Coordinates of C-alpha atoms in Angstrom, one line a residue:
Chain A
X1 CA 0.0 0.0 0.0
X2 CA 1.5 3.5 -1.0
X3 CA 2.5 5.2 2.0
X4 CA 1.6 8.8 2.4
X5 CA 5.4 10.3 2.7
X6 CA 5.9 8.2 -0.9
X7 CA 3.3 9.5 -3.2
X8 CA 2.7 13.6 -1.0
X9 CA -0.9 12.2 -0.1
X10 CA -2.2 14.8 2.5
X11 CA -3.8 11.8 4.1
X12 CA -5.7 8.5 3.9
X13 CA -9.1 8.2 4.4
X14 CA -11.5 5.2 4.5
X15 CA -14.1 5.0 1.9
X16 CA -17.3 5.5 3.3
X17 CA -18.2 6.1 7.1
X18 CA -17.8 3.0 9.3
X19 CA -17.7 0.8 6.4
X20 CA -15.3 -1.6 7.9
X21 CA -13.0 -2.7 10.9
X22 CA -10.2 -4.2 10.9
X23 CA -9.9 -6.7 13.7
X24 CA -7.0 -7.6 16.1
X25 CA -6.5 -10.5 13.9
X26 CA -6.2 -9.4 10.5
X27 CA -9.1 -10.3 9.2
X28 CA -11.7 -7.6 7.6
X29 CA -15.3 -7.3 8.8
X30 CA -17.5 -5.5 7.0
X31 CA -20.3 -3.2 8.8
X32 CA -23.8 -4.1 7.4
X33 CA -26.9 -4.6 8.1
X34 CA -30.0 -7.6 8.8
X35 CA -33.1 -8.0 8.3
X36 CA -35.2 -9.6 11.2
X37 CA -38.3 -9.8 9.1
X38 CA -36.7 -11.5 6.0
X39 CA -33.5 -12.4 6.8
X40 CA -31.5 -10.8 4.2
X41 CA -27.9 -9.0 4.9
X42 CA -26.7 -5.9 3.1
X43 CA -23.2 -4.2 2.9
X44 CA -22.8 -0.9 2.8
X45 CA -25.7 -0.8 5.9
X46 CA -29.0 0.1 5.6
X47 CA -31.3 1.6 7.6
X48 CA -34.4 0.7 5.5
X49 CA -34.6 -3.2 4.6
X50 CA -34.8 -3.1 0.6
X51 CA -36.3 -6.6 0.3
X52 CA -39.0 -5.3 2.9
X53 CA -39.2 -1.8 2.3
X54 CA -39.2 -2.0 6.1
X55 CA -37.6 -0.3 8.9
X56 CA -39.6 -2.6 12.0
X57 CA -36.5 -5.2 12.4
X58 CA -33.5 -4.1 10.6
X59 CA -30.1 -4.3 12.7
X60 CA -26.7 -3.2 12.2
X61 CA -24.6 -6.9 11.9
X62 CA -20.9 -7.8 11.0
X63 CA -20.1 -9.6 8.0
X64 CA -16.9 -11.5 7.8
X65 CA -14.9 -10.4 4.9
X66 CA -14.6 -14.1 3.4
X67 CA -16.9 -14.9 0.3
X68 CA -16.6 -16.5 -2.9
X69 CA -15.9 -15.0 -6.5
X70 CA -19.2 -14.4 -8.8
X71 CA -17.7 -12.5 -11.7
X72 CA -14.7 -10.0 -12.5
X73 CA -12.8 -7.9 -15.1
X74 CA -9.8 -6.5 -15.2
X75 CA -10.5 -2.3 -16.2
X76 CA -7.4 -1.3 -18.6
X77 CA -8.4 2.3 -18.9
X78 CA -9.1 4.3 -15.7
X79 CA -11.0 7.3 -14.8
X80 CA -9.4 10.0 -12.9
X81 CA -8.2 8.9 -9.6
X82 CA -8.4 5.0 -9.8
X83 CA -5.2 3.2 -10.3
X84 CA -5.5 1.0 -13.8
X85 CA -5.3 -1.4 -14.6
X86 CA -7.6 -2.4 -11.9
X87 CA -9.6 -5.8 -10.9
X88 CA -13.4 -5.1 -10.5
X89 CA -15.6 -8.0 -8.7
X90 CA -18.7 -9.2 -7.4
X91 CA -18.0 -10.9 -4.5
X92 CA -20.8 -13.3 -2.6
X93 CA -20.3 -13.0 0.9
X94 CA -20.0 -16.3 3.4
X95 CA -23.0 -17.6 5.2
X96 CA -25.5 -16.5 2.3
X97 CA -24.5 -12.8 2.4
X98 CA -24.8 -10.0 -0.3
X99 CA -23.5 -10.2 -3.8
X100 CA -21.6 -7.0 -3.6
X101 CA -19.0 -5.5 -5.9
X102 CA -15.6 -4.8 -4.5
X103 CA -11.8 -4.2 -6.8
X104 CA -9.2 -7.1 -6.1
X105 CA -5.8 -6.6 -5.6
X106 CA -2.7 -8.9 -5.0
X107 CA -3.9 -11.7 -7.4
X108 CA -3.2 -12.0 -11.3
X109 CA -6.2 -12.7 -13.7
X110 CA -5.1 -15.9 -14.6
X111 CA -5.5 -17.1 -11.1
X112 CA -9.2 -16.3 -10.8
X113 CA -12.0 -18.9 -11.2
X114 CA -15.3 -18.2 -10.7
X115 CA -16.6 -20.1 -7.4
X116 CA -12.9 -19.1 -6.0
X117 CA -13.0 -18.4 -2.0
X118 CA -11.7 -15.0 -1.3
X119 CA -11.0 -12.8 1.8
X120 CA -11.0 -8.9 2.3
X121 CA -8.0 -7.0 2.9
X122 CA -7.8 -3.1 3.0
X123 CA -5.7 -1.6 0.0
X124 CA -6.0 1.8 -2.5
X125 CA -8.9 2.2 -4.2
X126 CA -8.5 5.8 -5.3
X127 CA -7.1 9.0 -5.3
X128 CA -9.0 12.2 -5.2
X129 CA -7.8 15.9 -5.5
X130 CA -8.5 18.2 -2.5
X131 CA -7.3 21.9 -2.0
X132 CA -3.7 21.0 -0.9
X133 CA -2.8 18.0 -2.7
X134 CA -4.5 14.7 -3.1
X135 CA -6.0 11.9 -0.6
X136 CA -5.7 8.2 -0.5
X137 CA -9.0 6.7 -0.3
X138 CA -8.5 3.0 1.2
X139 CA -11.2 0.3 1.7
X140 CA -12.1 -3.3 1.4
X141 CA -10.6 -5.5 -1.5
X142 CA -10.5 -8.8 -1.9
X143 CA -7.9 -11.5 -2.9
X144 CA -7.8 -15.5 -3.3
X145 CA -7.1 -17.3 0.0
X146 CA -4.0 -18.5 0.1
X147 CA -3.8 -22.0 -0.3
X148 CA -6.9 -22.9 -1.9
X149 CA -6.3 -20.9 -5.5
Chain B
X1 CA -58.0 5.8 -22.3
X2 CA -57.2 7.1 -25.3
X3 CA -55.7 5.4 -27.9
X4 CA -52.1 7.1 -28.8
X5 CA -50.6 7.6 -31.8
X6 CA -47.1 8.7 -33.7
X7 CA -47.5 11.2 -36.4
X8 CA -44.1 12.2 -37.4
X9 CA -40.6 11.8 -36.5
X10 CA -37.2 13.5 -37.1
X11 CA -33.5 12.8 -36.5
X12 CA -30.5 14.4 -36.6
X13 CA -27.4 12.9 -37.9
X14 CA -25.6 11.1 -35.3
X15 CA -22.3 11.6 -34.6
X16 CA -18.8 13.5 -33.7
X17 CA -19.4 17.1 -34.3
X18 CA -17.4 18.9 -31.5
X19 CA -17.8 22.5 -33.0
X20 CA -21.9 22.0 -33.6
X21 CA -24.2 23.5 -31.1
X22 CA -26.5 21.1 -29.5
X23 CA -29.0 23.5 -29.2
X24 CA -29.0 24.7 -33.3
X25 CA -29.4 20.6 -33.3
X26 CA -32.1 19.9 -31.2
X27 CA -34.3 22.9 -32.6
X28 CA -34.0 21.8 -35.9
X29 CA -34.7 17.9 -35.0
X30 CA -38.0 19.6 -33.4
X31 CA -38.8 22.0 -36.3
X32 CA -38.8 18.9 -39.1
X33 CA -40.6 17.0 -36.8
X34 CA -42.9 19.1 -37.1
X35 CA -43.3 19.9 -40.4
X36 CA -43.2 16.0 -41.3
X37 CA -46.3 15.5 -38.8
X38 CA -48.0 18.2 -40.8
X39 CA -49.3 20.4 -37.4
X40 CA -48.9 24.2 -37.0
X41 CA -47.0 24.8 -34.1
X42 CA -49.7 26.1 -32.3
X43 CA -51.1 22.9 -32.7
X44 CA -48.7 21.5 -29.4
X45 CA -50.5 20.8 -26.5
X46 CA -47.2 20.2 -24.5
X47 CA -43.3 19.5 -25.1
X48 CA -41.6 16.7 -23.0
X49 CA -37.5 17.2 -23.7
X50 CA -34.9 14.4 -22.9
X51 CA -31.3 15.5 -22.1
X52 CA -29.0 13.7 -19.5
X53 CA -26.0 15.9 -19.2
X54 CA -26.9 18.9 -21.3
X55 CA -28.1 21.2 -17.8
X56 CA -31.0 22.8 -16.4
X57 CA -33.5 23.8 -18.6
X58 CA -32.5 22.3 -21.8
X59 CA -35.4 22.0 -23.7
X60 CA -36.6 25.9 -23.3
X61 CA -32.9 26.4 -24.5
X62 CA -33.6 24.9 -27.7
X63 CA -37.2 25.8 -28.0
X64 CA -36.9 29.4 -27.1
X65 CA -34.8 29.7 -30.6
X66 CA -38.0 29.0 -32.9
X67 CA -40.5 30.9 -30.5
X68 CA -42.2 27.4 -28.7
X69 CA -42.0 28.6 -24.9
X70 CA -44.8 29.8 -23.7
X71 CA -46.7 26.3 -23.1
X72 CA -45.9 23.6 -20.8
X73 CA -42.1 22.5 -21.2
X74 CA -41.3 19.7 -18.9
X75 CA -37.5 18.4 -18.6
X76 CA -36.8 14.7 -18.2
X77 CA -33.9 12.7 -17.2
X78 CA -33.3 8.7 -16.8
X79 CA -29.9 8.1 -18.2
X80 CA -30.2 6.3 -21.2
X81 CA -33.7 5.3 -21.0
X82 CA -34.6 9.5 -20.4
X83 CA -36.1 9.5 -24.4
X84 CA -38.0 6.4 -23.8
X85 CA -39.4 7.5 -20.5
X86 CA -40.1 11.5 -22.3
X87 CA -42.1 9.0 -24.7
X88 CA -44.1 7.6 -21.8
X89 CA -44.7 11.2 -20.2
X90 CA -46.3 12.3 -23.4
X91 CA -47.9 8.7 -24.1
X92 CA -50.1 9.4 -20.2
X93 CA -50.8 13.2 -21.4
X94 CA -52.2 12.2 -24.0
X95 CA -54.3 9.0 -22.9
X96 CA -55.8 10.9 -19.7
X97 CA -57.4 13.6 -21.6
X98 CA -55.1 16.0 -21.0
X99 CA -53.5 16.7 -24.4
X100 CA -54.0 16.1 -28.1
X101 CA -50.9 16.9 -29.5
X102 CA -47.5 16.1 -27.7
X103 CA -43.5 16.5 -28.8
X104 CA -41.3 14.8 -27.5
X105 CA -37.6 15.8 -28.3
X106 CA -34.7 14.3 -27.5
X107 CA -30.6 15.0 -27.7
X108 CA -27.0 15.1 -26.4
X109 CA -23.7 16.3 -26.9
X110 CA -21.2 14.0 -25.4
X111 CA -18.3 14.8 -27.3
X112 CA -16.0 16.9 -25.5
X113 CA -15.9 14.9 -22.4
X114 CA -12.3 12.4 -22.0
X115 CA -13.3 9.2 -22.8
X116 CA -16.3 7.0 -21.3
X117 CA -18.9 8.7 -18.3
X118 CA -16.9 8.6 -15.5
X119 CA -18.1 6.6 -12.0
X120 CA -20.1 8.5 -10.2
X121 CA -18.1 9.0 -6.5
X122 CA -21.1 9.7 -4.3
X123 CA -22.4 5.6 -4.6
X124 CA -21.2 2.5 -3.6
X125 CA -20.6 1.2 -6.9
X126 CA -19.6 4.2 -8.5
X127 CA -17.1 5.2 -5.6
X128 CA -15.5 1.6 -6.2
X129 CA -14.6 2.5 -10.0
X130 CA -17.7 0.6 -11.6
X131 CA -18.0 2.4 -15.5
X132 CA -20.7 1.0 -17.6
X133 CA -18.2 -1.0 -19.9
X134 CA -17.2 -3.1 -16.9
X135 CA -20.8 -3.9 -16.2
X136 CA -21.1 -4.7 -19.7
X137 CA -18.1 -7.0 -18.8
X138 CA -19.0 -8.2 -15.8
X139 CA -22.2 -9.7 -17.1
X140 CA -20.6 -10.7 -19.8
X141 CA -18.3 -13.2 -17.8
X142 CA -21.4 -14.4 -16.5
X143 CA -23.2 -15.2 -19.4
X144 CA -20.2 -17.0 -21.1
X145 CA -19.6 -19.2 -17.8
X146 CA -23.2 -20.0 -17.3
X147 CA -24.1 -20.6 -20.9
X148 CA -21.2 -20.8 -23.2
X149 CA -21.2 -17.9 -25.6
X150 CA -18.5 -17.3 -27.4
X151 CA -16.6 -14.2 -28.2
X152 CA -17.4 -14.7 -31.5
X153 CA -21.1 -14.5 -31.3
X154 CA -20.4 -11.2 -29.2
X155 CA -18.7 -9.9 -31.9
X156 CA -21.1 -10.7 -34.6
X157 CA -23.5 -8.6 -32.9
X158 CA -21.2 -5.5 -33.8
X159 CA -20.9 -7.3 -37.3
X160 CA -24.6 -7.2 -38.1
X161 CA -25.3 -3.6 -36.4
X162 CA -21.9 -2.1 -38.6
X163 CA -23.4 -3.3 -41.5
X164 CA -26.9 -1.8 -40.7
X165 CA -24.8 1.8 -40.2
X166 CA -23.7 1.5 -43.5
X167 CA -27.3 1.5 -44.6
X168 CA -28.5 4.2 -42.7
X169 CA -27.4 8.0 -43.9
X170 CA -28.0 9.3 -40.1
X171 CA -25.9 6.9 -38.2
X172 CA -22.5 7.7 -36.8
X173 CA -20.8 5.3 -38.3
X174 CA -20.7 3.7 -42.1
X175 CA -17.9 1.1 -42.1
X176 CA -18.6 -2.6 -42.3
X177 CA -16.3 -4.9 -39.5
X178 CA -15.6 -8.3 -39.5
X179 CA -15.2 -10.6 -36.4
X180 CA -11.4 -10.5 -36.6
X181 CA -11.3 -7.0 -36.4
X182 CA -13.5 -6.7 -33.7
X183 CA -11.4 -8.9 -31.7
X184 CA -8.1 -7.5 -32.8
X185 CA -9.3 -4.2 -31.6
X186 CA -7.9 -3.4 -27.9
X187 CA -9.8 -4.8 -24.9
X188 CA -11.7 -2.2 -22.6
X189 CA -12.5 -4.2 -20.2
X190 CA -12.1 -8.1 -20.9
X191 CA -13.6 -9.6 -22.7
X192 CA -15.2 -6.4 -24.1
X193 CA -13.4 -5.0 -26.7
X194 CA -13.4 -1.2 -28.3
X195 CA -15.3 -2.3 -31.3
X196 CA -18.0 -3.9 -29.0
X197 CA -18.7 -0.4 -27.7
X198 CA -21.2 2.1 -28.7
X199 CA -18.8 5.3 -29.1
X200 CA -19.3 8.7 -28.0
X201 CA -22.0 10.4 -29.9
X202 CA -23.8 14.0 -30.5
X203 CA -27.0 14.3 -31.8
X204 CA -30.8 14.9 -31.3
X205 CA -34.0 13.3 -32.4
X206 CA -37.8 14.5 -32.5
X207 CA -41.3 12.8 -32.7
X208 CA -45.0 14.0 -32.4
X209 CA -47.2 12.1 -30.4
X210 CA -51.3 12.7 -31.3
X211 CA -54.5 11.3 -29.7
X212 CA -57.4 9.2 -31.3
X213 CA -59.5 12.4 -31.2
X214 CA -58.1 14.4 -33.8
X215 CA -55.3 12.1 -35.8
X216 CA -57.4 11.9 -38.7
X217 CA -57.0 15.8 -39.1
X218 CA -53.5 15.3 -39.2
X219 CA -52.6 11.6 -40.6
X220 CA -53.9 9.3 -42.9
X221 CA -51.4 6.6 -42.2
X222 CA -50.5 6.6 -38.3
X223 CA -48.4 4.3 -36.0
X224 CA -50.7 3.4 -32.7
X225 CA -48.2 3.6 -29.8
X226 CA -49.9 0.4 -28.3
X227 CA -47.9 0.2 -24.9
X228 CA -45.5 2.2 -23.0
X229 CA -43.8 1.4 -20.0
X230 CA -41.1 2.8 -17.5
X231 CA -39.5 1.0 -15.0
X232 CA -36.8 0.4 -12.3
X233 CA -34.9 -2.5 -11.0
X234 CA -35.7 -3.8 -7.8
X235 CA -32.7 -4.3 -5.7
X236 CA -31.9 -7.9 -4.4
X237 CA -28.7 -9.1 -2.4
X238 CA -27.6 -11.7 -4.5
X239 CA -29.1 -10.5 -8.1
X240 CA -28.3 -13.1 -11.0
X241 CA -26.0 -11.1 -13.7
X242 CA -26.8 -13.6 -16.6
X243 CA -30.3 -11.6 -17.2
X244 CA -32.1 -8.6 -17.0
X245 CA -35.0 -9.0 -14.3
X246 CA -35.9 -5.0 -14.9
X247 CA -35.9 -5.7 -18.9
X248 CA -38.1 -8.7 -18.8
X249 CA -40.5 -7.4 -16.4
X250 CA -41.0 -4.1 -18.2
X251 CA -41.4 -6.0 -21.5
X252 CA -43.7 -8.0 -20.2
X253 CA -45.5 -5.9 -19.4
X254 CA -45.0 -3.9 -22.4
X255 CA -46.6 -7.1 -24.3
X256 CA -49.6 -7.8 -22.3
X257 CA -50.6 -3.7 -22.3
X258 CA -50.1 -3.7 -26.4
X259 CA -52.2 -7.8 -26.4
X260 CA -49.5 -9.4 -27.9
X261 CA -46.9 -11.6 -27.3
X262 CA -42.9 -11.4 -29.0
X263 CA -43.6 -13.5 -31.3
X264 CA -45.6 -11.0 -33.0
X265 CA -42.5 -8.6 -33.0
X266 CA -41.2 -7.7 -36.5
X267 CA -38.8 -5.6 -35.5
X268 CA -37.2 -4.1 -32.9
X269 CA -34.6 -1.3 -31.6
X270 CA -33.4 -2.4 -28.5
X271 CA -30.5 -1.2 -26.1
X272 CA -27.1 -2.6 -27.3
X273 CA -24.0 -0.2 -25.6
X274 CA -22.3 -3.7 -25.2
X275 CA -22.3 -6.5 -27.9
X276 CA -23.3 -8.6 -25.0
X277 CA -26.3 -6.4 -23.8
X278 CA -28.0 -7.3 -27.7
X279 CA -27.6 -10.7 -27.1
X280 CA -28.9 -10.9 -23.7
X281 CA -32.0 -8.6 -24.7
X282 CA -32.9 -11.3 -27.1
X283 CA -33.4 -13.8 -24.1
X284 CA -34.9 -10.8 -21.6
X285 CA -37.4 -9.5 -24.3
X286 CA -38.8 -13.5 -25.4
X287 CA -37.0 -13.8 -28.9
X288 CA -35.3 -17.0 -27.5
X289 CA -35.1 -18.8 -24.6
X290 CA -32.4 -18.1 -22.2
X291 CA -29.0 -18.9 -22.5
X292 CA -29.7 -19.5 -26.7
X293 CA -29.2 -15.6 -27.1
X294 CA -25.6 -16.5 -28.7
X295 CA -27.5 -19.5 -30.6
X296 CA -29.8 -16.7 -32.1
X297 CA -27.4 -14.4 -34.0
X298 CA -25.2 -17.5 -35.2
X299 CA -28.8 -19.2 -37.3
X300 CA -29.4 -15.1 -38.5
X301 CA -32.2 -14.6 -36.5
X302 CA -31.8 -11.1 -35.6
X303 CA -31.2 -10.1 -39.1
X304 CA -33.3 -8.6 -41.2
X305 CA -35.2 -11.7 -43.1
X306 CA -34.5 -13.4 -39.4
X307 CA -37.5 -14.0 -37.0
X308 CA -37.2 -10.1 -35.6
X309 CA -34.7 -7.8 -37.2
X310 CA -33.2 -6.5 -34.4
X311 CA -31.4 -2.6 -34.6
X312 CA -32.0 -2.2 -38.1
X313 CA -31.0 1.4 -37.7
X314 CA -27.0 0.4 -36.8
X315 CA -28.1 0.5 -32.7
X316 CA -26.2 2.2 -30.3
X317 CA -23.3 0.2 -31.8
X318 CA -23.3 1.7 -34.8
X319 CA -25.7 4.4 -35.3
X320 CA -24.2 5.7 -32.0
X321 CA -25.5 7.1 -28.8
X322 CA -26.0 10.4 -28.0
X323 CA -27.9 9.6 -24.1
X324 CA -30.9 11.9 -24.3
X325 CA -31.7 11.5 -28.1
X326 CA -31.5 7.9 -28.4
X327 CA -34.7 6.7 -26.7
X328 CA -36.5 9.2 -29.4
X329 CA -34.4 8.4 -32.3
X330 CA -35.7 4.1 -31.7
X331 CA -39.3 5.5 -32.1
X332 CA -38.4 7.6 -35.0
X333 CA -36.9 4.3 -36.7
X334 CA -39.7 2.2 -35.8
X335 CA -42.2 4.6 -36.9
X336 CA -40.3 4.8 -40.3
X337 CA -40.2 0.7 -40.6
X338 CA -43.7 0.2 -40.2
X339 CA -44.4 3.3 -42.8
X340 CA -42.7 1.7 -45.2
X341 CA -40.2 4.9 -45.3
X342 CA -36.7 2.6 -43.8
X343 CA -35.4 2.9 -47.5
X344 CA -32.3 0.8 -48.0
X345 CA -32.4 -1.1 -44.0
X346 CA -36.8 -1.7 -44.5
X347 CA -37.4 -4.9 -42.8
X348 CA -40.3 -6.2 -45.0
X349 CA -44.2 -6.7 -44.3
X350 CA -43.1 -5.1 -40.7
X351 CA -46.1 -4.5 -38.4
X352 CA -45.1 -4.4 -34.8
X353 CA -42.4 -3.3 -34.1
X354 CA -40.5 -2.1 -30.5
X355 CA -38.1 0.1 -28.5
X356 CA -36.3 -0.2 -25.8
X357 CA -33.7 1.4 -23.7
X358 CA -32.0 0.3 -20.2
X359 CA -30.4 3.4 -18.1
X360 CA -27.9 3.9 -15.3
X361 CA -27.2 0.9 -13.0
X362 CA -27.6 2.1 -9.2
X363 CA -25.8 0.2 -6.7
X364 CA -27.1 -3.3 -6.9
X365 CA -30.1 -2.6 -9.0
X366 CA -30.7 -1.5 -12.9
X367 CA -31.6 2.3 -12.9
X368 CA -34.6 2.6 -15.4
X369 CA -36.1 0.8 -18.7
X370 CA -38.2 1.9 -21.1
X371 CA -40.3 0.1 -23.7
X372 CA -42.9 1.3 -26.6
X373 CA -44.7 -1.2 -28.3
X374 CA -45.5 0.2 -32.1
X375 CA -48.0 -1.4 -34.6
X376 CA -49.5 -0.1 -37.9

């Protein structure tokens, strides 16, 4: 990951507020949200359920950042700010969680295969220009799991 | 309600024209739209106008030019499905009593801007780096692992709607491609390659909606606008990539409103940014069972002479896409094929004919659709 002194960032920032902590052990978890009523999860979090359209039992919850690979492409051409070329994903998080798109990183495209198990790690998504300088926005990607490619 | 017809239709030529005001292009889509549905201008009831990135008030900017403010002027916007969803506006104005005579104008100037629309940072999606051409690619990947289709037949999509282009005076671009240069040509986003991508387009397009009450004043041979819908995509968790839930529903729907089913559809203009999108469409809007969309442009189906010539005009791929113009410019074509008055590209005998548009993809969900069903 670029460090800030490296590349003049005025700072990193996470994308999105409280969309992820990063636990003691490493891991990734990802702040979303459950539905009492109909049981479905949701990441980023929601306040309304969408399934629903229902606000009587919907609950923050944490969603392990493990999941399996539903689709990608590799973007050779970027759009001001993001890094190309760049991995982009649909990931379908453990435990019949969200289908949710995230970028990869530290994997090559010939070592993805669709049904792949994959874990979250926080990395660069994008730059973006502010007054002074530019900020590093990081967040959740994901990458295969070691050991089971 | 009233029945709904289509009494005239103008376009634009589509294409690159950096140095061309939009505005000089839009007024004069609206002004031969006019004249071709032969009503005075004092004969419009009310103007819906369809621009996506043009700014506030673009329709009295264009209008103002030939003197048509004063009336009700109402701006639309639905990313590429904004001139099928004007179309619906004026469609319910006229049906509920309000209005006999509607225009509906539509246009865009994208060139100018760097390259494709760039993510919008305020969503999830967006804020992640999603672009449409890795959508297109995304789904893409699906469709090929869950059903087999083959570059090639992705690429033959782009063949058939060049060779339309060629056809067609209006459309951006006139050059004929084969599959190998299609798949020479550099990848945007694999598998989608630059040739499988409608390119950046300016241009506008115009059509005058009537009611039953007073067509026969204007037109002796009119095109009833038998259905119109406008929808959005519901938002599941896990939503399956390899179809269009939003573009089957709305067609469905689209069918059942006009009393027929797509096997009656002759010909159709239908939303193809991404070769892939075309051959998915044929499974979301009933040409083919699913997964057999690649099956379908192989056998010729799609052609014209096939079982529903599909984007006749060149399609986004080839006649272009200019955002706000194109959902007009598909009624325009499809009331010219069932006129007779498609010269060189006329699918023959064609009867019922429809046009559809997909626009935006939200976080998770499709943004909008829009679908006309057309019969003469």
């Amino acid at each position: 990951m670029p460090k800030e002194s490296e590349n003049s960032y005025v700072k990193t920032v996470p994308i999105g507020k409280d969309y992820y902590i990063e636990e003691a052990d490493g891991m990734v978890s990802l702040r979303g949200s459950r539905c009492g009523l109909c049981g479905d999860k949701f990441y980023p979090a929601k306040t309304v359920c969408s399934t629903c359209v229902s606000d009587e039992d919907i609950h923050e919850t944490k969603i392990r950042g493990r999941g399996t690979l539903y689709t990608c492409t590799e973007i050779e051409r970027a759009s001001p700010g993001f890094f190309a070329p760049y991995f982009l994903s649909y990931i379908d998080l453990e435990e019949g969680g969200p289908r949710v798109l995230f970028q990869l990183g530290e994997c090559n495209g010939e070592d993805l295969q669709f049904g792949m198990e994959m874990e979250a790690f926080i990395g660069p998504i994008r730059e973006d220009k502010v007054k002074d300088g530019k900020v590093l926005v990081v967040g959740p990607k994901f990458r295969p799991v070691k050991g089971k490619e | 309600m009233d029945k709904v017809y289509v009494i005239g239709a103008a376009m634009s030529d589509f294409g690159a024209f950096p140095n061309v005001d939009i505005l000089e292009t839009a007024k004069d889509a609206v002004w031969d739209a006019i004249k071709s549905a032969g009503i005075k201008p004092g004969d419009i009831d009310m103007i819906y106008s369809s621009a996506t990135k043009q700014g506030s008030t673009f329709g009295q900017r264009a209008l103002v030019k030939i003197g048509l403010t004063g009336g009700t002027i109402i701006n639309v916007e639905n990313a590429c499905a904004s001139g099928g969803t004007a179309v619906f506006c004026a469609r319910n104005s006229i049906a509920s009593g309000a209005c006999d005579i509607v225009l509906v104008m539509g246009a865009e100037k994208l060139t100018g801007t760097a390259g494709f629309i760039p993510p919008m940072l305020n969503e999830y999606n967006g804020s992640n780096g999603y672009v449409m051409p890795a959508g297109g690619a995304l789904i893409a990947k699906v469709h090929m692992a869950t059903y087999g289709t083959t570059k090639e037949q992705m690429a033959k999509v782009s063949v058939k709607n060049h060779h339309y282009g060629c056809l067609n005076p209006r459309a951006q671009f006139k050059k004929e491609m084969t599959v190998e240069e299609i798949l020479a040509s550099p990848i945007v986003c694999d598998p989608v390659h630059l040739f499988e991508c409608c390119p950046t387009s300016d241009g506008a397009a115009a059509v005058v909606l009537c009611s039953e009450r007073v067509v026969k004043k204007y037109c002796s041979n009119p095109v009833e606008l038998a259905a119109s819908v406008v929808k959005s995509g519901y938002i599941k968790p896990r939503q399956d990539m390899s179809m269009s839930e939003l573009s089957t529903r709305a067609a469905s729907e689209a069918y059942e409103e006009a009393g027929i089913g797509p096997e009656d559809v002759d010909v159709a203009e239908l939303h193809d940014p991404f070769t892939i999108m075309e051959i998915m469409h044929y499974e979301n809007l009933g040409f083919c069972e699913r997964g057999e969309g690649g099956k379908y442009i192989d056998e010729g189906r799609s052609e014209i002479g096939g079982d529903v010539a599909v984007n006749p005009s060149g399609g986004l791929q080839s006649k272009g896409h200019p955002l706000g113009a194109t959902g007009v410019a598909q009624v325009a074509e499809i009331f010219w094929q069932l006129r007779e008055e498609a010269d060189k590209r006329q699918v023959p005998g064609a009867k019922v004919g429809i046009a559809h548009t997909m626009g935006g993809a939200v976080s998770g969900a499709d943004g909008a659709c829009s679908m006309q069903v057309l019969k003469i």
